[in-house]
Coordinates of C-alpha atoms in Angstrom, one line a residue:
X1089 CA -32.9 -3.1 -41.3
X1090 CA -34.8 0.3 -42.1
X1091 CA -33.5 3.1 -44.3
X1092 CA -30.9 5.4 -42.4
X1093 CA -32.2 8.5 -40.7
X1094 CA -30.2 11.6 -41.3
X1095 CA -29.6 14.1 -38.4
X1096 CA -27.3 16.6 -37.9
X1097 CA -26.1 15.7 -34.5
X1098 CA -26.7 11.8 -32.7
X1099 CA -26.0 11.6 -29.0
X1100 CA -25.4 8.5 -27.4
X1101 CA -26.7 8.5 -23.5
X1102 CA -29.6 10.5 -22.7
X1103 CA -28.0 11.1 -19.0
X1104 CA -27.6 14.6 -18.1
X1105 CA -24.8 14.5 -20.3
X1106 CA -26.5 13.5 -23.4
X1107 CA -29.7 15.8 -22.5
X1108 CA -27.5 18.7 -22.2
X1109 CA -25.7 18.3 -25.6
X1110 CA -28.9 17.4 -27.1
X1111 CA -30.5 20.8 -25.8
X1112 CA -27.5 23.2 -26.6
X1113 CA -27.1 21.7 -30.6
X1114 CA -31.3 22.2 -31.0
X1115 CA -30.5 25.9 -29.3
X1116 CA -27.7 26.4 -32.4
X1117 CA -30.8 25.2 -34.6
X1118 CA -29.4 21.5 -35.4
X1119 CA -31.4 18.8 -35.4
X1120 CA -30.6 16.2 -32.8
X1121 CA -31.4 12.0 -32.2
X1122 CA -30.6 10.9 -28.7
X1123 CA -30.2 6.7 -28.1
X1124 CA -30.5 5.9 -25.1
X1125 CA -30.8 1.9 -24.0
X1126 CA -31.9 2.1 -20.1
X1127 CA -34.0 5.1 -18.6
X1128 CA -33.9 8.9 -19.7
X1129 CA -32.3 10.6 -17.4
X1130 CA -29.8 8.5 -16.9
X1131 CA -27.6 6.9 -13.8
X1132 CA -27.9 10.6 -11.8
X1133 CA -31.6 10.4 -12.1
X1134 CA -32.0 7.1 -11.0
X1135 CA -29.2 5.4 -9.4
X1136 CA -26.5 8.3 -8.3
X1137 CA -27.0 11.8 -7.3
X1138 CA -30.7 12.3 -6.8
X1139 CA -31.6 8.9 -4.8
X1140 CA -28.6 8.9 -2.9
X1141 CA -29.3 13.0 -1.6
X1142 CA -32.8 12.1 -1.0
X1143 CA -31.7 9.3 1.3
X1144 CA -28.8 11.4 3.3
X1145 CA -31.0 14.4 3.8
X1146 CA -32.6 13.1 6.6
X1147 CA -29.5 11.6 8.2
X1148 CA -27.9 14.7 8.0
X1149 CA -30.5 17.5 9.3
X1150 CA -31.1 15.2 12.4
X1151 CA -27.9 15.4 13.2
X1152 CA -27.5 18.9 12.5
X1153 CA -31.1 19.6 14.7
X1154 CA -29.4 17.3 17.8
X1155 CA -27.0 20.3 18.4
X1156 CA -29.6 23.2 18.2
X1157 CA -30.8 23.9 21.9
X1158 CA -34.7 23.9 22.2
X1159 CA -34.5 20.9 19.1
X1160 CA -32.4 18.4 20.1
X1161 CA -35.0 17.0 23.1
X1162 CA -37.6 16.6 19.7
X1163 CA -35.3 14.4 17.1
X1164 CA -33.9 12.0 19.5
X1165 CA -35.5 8.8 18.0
X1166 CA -35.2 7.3 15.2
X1167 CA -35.6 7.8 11.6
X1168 CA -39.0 7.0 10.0
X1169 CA -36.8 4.7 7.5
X1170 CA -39.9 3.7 5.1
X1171 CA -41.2 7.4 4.9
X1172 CA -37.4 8.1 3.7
X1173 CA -37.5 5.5 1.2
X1174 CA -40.5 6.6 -0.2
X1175 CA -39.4 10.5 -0.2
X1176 CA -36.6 8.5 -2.5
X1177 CA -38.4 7.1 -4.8
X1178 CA -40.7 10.0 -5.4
X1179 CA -36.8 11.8 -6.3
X1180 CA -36.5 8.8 -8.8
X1181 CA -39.9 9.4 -10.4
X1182 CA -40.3 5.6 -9.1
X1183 CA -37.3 4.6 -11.5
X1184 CA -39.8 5.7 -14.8
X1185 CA -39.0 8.4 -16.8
X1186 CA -41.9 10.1 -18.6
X1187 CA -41.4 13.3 -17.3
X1188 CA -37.4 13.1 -18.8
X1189 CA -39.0 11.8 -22.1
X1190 CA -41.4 15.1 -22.3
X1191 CA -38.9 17.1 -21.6
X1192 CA -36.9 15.9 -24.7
X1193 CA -39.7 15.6 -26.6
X1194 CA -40.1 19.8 -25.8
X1195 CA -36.8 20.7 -27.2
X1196 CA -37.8 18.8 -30.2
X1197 CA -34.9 15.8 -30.0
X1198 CA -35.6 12.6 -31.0
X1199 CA -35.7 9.7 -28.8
X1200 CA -34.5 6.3 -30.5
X1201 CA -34.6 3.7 -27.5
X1202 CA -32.1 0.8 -27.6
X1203 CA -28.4 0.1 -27.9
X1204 CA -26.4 2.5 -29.8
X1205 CA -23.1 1.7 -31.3
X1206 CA -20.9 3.6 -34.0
X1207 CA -20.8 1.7 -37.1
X1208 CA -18.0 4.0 -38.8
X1209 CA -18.1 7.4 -39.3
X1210 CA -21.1 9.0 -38.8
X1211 CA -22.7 6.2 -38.6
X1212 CA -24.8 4.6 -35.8
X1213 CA -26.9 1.0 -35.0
X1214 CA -29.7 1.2 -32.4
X1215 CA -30.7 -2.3 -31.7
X1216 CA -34.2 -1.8 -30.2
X1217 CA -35.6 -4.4 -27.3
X1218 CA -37.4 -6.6 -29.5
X1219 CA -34.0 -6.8 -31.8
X1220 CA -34.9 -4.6 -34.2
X1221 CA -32.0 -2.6 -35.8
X1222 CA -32.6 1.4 -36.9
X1223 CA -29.4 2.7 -38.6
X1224 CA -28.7 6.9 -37.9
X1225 CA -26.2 9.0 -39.7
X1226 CA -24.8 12.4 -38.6
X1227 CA -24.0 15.6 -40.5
X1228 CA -21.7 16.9 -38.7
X1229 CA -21.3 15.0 -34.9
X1230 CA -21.5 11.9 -32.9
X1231 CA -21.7 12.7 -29.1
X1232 CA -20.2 9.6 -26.7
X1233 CA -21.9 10.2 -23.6
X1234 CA -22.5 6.8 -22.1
X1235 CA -21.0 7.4 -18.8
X1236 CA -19.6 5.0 -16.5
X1237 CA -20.3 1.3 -14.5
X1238 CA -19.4 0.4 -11.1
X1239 CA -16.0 -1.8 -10.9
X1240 CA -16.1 -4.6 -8.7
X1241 CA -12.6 -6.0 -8.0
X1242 CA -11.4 -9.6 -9.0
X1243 CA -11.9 -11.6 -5.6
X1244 CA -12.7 -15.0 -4.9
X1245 CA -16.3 -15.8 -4.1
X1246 CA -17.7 -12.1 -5.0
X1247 CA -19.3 -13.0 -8.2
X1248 CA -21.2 -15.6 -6.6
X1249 CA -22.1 -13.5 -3.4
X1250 CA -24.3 -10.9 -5.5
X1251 CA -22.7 -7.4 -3.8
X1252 CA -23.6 -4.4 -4.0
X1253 CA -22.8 -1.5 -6.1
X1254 CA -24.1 2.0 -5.8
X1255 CA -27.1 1.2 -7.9
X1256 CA -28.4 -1.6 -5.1
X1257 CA -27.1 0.6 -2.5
X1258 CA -29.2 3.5 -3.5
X1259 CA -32.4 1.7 -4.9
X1260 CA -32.9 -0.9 -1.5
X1261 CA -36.2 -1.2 -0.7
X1262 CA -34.5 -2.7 2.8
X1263 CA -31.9 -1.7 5.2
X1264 CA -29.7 -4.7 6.4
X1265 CA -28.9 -5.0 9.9
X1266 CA -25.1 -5.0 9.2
X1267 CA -23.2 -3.4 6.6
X1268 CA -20.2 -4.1 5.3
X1269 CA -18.8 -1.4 3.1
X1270 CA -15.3 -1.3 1.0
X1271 CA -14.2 1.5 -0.2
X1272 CA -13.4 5.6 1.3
X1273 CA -14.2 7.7 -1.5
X1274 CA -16.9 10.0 -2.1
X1275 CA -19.8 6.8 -3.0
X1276 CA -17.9 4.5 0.6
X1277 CA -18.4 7.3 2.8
X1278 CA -21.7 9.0 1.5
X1279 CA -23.6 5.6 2.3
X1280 CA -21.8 4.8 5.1
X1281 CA -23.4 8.1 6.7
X1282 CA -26.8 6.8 5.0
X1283 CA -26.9 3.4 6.2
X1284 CA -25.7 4.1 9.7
X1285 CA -28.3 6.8 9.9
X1286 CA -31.0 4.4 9.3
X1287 CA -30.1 1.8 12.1
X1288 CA -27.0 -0.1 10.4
X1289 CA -24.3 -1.6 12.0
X1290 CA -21.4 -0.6 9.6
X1291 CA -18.1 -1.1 9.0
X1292 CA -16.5 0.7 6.4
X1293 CA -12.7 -0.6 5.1
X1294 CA -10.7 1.3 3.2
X1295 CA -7.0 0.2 1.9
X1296 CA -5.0 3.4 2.5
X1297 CA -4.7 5.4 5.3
X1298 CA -7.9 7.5 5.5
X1299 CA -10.8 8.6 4.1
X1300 CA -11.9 10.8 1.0
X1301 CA -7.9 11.2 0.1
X1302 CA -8.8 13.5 -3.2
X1303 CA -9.3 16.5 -0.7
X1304 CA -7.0 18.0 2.0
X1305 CA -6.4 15.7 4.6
X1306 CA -8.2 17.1 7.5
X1307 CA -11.5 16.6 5.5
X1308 CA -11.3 12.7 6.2
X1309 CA -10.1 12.9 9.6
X1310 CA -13.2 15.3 10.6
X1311 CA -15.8 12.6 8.3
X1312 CA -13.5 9.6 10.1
X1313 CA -14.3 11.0 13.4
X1314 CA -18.0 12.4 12.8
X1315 CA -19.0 8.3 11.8
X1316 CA -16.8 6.8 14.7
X1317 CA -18.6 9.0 16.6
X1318 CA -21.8 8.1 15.3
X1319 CA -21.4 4.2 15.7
X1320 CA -19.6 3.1 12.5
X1321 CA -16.2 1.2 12.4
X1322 CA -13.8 2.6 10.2
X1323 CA -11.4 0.6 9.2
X1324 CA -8.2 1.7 7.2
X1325 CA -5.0 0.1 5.9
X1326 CA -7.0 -2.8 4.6
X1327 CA -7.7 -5.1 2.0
X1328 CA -10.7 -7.3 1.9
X1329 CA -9.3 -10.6 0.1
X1330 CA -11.8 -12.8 -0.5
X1331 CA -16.2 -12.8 0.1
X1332 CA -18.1 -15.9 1.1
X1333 CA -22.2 -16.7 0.5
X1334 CA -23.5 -19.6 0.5
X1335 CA -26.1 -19.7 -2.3
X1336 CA -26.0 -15.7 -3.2
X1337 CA -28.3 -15.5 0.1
X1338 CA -28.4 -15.1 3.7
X1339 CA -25.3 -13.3 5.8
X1340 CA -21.9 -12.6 3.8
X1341 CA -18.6 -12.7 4.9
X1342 CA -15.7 -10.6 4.0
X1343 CA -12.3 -12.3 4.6
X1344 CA -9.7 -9.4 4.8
X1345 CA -6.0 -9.5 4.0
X1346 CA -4.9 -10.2 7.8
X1347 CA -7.1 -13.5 8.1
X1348 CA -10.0 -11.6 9.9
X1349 CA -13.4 -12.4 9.3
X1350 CA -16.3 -10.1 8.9
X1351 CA -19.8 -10.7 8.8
X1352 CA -22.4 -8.8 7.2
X1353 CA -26.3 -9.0 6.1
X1354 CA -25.1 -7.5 2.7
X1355 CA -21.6 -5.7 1.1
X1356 CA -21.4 -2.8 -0.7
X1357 CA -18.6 -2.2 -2.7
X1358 CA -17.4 1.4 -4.0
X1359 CA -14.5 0.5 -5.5
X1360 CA -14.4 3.3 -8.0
X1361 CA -16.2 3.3 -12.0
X1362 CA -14.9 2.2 -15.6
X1363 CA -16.2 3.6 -18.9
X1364 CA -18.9 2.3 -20.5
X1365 CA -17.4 2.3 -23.5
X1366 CA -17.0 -1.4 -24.2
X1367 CA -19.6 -2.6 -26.7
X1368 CA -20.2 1.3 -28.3
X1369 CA -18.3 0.1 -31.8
X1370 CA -15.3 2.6 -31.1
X1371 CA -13.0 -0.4 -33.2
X1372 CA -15.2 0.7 -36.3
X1373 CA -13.8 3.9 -36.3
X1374 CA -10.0 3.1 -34.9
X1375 CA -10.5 3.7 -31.1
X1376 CA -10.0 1.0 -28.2
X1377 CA -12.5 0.7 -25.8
X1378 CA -11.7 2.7 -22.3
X1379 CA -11.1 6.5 -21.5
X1380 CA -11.4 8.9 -24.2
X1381 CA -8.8 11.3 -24.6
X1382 CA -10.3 15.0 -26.0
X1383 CA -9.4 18.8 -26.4
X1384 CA -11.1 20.7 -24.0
X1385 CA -13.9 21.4 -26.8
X1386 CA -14.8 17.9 -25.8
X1387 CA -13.8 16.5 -29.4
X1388 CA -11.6 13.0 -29.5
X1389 CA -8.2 13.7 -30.2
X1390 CA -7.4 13.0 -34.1
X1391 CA -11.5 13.0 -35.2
X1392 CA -13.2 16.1 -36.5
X1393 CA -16.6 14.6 -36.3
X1394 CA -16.3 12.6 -32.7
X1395 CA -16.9 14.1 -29.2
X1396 CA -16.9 11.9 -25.7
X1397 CA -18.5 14.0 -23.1
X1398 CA -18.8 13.4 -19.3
X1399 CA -17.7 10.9 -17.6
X1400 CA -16.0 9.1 -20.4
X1401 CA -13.5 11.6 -20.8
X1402 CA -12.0 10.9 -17.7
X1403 CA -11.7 14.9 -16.8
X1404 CA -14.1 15.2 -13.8
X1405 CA -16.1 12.5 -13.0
X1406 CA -19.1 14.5 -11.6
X1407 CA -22.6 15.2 -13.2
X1408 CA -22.7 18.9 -13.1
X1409 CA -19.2 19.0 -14.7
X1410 CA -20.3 16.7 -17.2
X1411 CA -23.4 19.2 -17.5
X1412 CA -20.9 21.9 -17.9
X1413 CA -18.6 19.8 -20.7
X1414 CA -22.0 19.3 -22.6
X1415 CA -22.9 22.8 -22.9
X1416 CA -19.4 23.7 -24.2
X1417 CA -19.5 21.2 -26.7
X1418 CA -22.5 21.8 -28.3
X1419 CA -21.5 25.1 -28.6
X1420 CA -18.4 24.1 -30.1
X1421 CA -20.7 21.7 -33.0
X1422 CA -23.2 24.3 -33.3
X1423 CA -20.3 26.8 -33.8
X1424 CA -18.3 24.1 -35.8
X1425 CA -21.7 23.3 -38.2
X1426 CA -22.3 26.7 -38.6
X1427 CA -18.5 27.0 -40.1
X1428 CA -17.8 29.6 -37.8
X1429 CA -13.9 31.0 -38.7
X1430 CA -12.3 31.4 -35.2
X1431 CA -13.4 29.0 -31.8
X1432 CA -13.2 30.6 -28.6
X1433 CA -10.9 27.8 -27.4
X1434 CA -8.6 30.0 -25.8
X1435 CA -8.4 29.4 -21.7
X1436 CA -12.1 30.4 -20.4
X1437 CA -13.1 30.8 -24.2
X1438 CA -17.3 29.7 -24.8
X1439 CA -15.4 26.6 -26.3
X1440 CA -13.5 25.4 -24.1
X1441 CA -13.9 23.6 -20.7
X1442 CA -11.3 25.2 -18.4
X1443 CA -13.3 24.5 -15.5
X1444 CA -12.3 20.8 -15.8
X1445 CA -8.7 21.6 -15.5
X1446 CA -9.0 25.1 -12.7
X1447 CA -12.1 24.5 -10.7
X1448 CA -14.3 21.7 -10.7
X1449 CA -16.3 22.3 -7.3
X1450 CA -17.4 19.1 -5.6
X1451 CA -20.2 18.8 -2.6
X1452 CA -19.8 15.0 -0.3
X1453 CA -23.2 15.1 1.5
X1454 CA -21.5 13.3 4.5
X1455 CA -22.4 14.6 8.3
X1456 CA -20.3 16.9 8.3
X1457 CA -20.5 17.5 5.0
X1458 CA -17.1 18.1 2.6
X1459 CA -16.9 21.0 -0.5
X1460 CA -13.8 22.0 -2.4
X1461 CA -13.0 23.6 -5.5
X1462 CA -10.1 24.1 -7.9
X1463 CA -6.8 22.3 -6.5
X1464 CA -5.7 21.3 -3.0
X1465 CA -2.5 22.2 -1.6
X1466 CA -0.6 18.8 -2.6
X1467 CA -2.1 19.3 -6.3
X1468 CA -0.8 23.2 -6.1
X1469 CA 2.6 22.4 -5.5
X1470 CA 2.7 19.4 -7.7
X1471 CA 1.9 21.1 -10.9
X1472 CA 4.6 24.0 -10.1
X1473 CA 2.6 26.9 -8.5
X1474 CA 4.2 29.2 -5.3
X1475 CA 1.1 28.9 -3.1
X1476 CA 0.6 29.2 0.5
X1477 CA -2.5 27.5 2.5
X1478 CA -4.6 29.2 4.7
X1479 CA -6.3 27.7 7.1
X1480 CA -9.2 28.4 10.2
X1481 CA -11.3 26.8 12.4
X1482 CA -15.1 27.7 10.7
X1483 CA -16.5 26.9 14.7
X1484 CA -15.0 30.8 15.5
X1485 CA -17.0 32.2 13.2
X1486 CA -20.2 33.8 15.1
X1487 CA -22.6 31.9 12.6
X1488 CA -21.6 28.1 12.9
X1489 CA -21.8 28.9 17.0
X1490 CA -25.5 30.3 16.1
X1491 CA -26.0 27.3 13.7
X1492 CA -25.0 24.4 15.9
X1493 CA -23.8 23.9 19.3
X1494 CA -20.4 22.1 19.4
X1495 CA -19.6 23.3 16.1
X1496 CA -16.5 21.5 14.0
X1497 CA -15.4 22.7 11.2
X1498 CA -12.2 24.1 8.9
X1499 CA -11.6 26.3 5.8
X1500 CA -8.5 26.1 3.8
X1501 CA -7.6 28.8 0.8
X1502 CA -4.7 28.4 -1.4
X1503 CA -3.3 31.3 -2.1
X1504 CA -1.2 32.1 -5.2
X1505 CA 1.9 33.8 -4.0
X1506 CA 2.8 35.3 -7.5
X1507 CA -1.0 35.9 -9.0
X1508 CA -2.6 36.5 -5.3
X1509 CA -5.8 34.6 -6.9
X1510 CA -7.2 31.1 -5.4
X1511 CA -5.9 28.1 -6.2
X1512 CA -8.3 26.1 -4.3
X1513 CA -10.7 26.4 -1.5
X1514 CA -11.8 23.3 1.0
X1515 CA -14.6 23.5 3.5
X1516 CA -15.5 21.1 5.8
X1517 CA -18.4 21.6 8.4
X1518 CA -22.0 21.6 8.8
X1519 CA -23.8 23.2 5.4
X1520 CA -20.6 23.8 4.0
X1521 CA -21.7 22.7 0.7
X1522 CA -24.0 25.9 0.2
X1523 CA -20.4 28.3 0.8
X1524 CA -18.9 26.5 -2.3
X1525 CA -20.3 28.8 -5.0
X1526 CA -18.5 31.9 -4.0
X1527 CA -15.7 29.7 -3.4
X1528 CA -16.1 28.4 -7.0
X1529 CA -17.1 32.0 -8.5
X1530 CA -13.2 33.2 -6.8
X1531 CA -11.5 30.5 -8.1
X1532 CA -12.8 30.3 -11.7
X1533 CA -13.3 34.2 -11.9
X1534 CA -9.6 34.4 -10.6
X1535 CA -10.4 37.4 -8.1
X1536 CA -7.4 38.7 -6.8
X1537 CA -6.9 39.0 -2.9
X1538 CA -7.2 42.8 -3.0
X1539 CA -10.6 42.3 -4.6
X1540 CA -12.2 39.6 -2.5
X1541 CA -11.3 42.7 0.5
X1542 CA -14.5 44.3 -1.1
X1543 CA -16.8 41.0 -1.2
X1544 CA -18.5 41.5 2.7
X1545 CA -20.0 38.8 4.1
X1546 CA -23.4 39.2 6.2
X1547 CA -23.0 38.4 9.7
X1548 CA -24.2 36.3 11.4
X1549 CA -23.4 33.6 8.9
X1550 CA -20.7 31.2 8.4
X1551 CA -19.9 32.6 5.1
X1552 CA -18.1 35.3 7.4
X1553 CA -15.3 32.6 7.1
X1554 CA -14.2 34.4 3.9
X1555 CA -13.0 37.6 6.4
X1556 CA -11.1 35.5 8.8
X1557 CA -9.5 33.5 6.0
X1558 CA -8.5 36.9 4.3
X1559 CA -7.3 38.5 7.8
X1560 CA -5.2 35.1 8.4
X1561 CA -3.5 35.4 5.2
X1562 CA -2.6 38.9 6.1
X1563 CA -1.6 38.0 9.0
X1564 CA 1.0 34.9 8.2

């Protein structure tokens, strides 16, 4: 073991996360090591957002150019699926990250590759590939920001049937002729909508009772309906219960709570993600292994040296909120190393990241595709807020008829009765997912009613939903 290296700040994960707090502590003049033990860039780069966009974006404009008279004769056939992969893997910089490594490299962080765990305070082991072991110190901060691993349930025969998780859903170099895929949330549903877009027979099960159940109910129906519709078989109320293969190759078979049998060419499972927080040395320094629990400056309750940012955290499990957690907390240790008097942890303060708790905005690239931001009307009324929801049909406005024939679509605002600001906002339609900034700058900026009157949208365009949603509420 080699002499300890002293910075001021080491960051564990170079994912967006970890590159983000890295940037914002060399912006406050700190100097800053970054471990990272896979590829930097980390699992949006790679494995998540970025692969998975590139491989829906097809899917979803040829739908979209099947309802435009004068197109739709033109995208009748079928995707060219190999020229899609390959537009994925240029989006995954073919799964090497150079560019990711330059880009550190120009803010002046230090890359340390290998597996990084805390080794008490301040204190942190990099074990390099060839077993090497570098030891790091910190002035002043440790940054957790390892992310999170697919969870695959305890079934019988699934260890042995080699299933897939996101990462092999999003990195195939093949599309199976039959798809079995468990799970309705955001990762279930988005590649469902890829898979069946490339010539897959799927069938997606999900245990409750419908699809994408974080948002406002009519969002899964209107995904639920737009795959039916598409050739998919959506399955709810149901439990697989066991998975069969013979040898780890050929077809698979998913044996569901009721006794039926289904038979696929592969299995994905999205059964949700778990901290990857397990072998990180957080028993060196008191901490279990799991969630960690932090003030909304990102630091670890009870530690005044220790932050967990991201997905660890457990407060939005999304990369640009991660992004967004990272640049308040390295404000928070550049403000902190600089012995600044006074935070500005105060609601909406630079320190503090009352987005996570107001209005996290969230985009599911499905066909159509889903946005939201801030709370929904069940999540209103649970934490205590007099709210009404407003609601209309998107397909009235002039611009989704000028978009798309046959047009389906809804908006939903939830209205504070008491503040007349927005709780929440949902869309769900065709390019929705581009209306959900102004949805998100209402929300966070917490415009009131009378003011969004002023905000005119262009016509003809769907943003004109914001008028109709205003006269509805009026109106009620």
């Amino acid at each position: 073991m080699t002499e300890a290296i002293e910075y001021d700040v080491v960051v564990l994960g170079a994912g967006p996360v970890g590159e983000n707090v890295a940037d914002r502590v060399r912006a406050a003049g700190l100097s800053a090591a970054v471990v990272e033990s896979e590829l930097v860039g980390g699992e949006c780069s790679y494995w998540a957002c970025m692969p998975s966009k590139a491989l829906l974006r097809p899917v979803i404009a040829r739908a979209e150019a099947r309802r435009v008279p004068g197109l739709s004769p033109s995208v009748q056939g079928s995707l060219d699926v190999p020229a899609v992969l390959a537009h994925r893997d240029e989006h995954t910089s073919h799964w090497k990250d150079d560019g990711q490594v330059a880009w550190l490299d120009s803010i002046g962080a230090v890359l340390h590759r290998g597996h990084g765990r805390l080794d008490g305070e301040k204190r942190v082991t990099v074990t390099d590939p060839e077993g090497g072991v570098q030891v790091l110190t910190a002035r002043h901060a440790v940054a957790v920001c390892t992310g999170t691993s697919a969870v695959l349930p305890d079934l019988p025969g699934l260890a042995g049937a080699k299933p897939w998780t996101s990462r092999e859903a999003t990195s195939s170099r093949t599309v199976p002729d039959r798809l079995v895929v468990v799970g309705g949330g955001v990762v279930g549903v988005e590649m469902a909508t890829a898979y069946q877009g490339f010539g897959s027979d799927v069938t997606l099960l999900v245990r409750g009772d419908g699809l994408l159940p974080r948002m406002e109910p009519f969002v899964g129906e209107l995904v639920t309906d737009s795959l039916t519709e598409a050739g998919a078989s959506v399955r709810t109320g149901v439990s697989a219960a066991s998975v069969e293969r013979d040898g780890g190759s050929g077809p698979v078979t998913v044996v569901l709570d009721n006794g039926e049998r289904i038979e696929a060419d592969e299995i994905l499972f999205a059964t949700g993600r778990a901290p990857s927080t397990s072998d990180i040395g957080l028993d060196t320094v008191g901490l279990k292994a799991g969630w960690l629990t932090v003030d909304d400056s990102c630091r670890v309750e009870g530690s005044d040296w220790l932050y967990a940012v991201g997905d660890v955290n457990h407060r939005a499990l999304l990369t640009h909120q991660g992004k967004y957690q990272a640049r308040i907390a390295g404000a928070a240790i550049g403000a902190r190393a600089q012995r600044v008097p006074l935070l500005e942890d105060d609601r909406w303060g630079a320190h503090a990241a009352t987005a996570d708790h107001a209005a996290v905005p969230q985009v599911v690239f499905t066909e159509p595709e889903a946005a939201s931001v801030g709370l929904s009307l069940k999540e209103a009324e649970e934490a205590g807020h007099r709210v009404r929801a407003v609601d209309y049909d998107i397909a009235n406005v002039a611009g989704a008829s000028l978009y798309a024939e046959g047009y389906r679509g809804r908006a939903r605002m939830i209205v504070d009765l008491d503040s007349e600001i927005l709780r929440g906002v949902t869309f769900v339609g065709p390019g929705v997912g581009e209306l959900l900034h102004s949805a998100t700058v209402a929300v966070a900026g917490e415009v009131p009613i009378a003011r969004l009157w002023h905000a005119v949208p262009s016509y003809p365009t769907i943003s004109e939903v914001w008028l109709r949603l205003l006269e509805a509420y009026r109106d009620a």
